[in-house]
PDB file of C-alpha atoms in Angstrom:
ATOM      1  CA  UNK A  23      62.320  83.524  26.553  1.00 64.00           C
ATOM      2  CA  UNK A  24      60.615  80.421  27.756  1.00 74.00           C
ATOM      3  CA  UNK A  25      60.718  81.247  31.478  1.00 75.00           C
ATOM      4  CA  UNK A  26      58.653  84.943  30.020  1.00 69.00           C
ATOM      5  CA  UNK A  27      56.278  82.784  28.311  1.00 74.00           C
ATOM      6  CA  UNK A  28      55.198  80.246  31.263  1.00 75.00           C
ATOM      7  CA  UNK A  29      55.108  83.219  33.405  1.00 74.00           C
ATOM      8  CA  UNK A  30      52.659  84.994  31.201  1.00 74.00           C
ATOM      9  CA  UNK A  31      50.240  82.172  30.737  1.00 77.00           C
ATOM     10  CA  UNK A  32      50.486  81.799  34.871  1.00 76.00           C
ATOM     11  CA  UNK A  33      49.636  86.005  35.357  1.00 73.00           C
ATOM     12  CA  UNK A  34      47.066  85.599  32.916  1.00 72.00           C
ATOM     13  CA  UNK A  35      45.683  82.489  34.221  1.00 72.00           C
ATOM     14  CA  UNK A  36      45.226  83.709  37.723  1.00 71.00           C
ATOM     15  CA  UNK A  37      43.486  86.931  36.720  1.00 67.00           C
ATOM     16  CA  UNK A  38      41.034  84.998  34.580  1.00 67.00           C
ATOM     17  CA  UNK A  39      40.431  82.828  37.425  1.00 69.00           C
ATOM     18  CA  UNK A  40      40.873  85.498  40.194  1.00 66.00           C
ATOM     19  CA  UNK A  41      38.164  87.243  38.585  1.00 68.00           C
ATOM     20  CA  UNK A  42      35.083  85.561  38.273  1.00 70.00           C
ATOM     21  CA  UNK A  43      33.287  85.790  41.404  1.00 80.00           C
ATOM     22  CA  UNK A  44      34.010  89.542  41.356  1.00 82.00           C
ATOM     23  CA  UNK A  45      31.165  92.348  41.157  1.00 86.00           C
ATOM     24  CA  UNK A  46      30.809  94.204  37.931  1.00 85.00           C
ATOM     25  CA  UNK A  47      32.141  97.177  40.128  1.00 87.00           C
ATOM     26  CA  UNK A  48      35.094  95.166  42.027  1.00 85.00           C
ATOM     27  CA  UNK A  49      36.040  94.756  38.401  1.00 84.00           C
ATOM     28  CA  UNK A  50      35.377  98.400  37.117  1.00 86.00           C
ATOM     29  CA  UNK A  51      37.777  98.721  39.721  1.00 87.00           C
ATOM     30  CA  UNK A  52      40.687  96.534  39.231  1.00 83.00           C
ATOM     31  CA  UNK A  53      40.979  97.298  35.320  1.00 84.00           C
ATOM     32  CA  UNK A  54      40.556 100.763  36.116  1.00 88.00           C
ATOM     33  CA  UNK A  55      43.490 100.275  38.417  1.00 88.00           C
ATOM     34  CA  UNK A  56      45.385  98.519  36.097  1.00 85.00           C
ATOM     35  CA  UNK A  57      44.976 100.739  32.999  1.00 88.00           C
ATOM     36  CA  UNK A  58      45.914 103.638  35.443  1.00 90.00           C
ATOM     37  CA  UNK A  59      48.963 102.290  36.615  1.00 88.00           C
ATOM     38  CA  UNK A  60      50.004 101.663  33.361  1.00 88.00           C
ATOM     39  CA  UNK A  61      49.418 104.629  32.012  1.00 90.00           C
ATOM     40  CA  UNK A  62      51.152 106.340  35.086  1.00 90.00           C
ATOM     41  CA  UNK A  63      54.327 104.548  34.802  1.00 88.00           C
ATOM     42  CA  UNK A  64      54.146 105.670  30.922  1.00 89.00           C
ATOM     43  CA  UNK A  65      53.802 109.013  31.633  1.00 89.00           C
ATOM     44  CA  UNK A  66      56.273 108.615  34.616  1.00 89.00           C
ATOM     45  CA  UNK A  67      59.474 107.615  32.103  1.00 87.00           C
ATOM     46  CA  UNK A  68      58.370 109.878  29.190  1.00 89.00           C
ATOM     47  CA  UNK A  69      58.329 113.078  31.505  1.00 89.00           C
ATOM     48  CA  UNK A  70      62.089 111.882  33.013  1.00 86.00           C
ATOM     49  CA  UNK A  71      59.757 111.303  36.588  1.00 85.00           C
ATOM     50  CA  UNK A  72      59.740 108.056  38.438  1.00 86.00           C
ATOM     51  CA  UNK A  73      57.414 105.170  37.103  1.00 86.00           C
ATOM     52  CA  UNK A  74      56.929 103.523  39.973  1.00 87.00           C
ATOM     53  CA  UNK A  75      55.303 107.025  41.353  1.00 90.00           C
ATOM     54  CA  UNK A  76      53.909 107.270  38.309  1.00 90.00           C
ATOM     55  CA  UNK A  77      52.154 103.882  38.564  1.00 89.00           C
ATOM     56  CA  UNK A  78      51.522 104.057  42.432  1.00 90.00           C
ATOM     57  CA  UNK A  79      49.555 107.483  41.606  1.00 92.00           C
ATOM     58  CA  UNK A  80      48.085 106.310  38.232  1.00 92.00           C
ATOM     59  CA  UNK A  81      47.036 102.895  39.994  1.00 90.00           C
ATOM     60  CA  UNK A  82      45.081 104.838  42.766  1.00 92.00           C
ATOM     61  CA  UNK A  83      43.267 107.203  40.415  1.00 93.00           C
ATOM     62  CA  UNK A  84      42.424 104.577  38.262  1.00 91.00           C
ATOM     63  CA  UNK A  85      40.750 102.198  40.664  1.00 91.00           C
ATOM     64  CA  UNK A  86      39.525 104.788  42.455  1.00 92.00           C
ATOM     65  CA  UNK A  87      37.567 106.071  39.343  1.00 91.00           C
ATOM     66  CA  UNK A  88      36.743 102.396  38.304  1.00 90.00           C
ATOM     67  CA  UNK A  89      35.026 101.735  41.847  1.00 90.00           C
ATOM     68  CA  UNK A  90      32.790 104.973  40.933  1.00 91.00           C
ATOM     69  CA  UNK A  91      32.485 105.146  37.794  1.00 88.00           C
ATOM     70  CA  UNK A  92      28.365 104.107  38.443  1.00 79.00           C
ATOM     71  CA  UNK A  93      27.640 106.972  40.896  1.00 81.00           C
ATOM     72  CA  UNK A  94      29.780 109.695  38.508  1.00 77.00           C
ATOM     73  CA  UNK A  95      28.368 108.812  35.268  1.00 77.00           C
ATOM     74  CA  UNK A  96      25.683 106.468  36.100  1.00 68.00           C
ATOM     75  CA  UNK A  97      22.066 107.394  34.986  1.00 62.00           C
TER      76      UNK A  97
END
């Protein structure tokens, strides 16, 4: 339990760190890749699929969306 907890605070630490010299679009991007891969691998083990496809596909939509999100639904 204490080898999940020090590597938590380490993952957490390095994105907080990894991104603050990032473009409000570079980030749009990552979370949107992040959110996406999550929700892929969900979606991959409820429907009996494979999560890592799942992720792998969810993880490209998502960032892909993120990284455009201005020019679709920008003013």
């Amino acid at each position: 339990m204490r080898r999940l907890v020090v590597l938590l605070v380490v993952v957490v630490l390095v994105a907080t760190v990894g991104c603050a010299n990032m473009t409000p679009r570079q980030q749009r991007a990552l979370s949107g890749g992040a959110a996406g891969a999550a929700g892929g691998a969900a979606l991959g083990a409820i429907t009996g699929g494979s999560p890592g496809v799942g992720a792998a596909v969810g993880g490209a939509a998502g960032a892909t969306t993120g990284y455009f999100w201005d020019r679709l639904f920008g003013p």
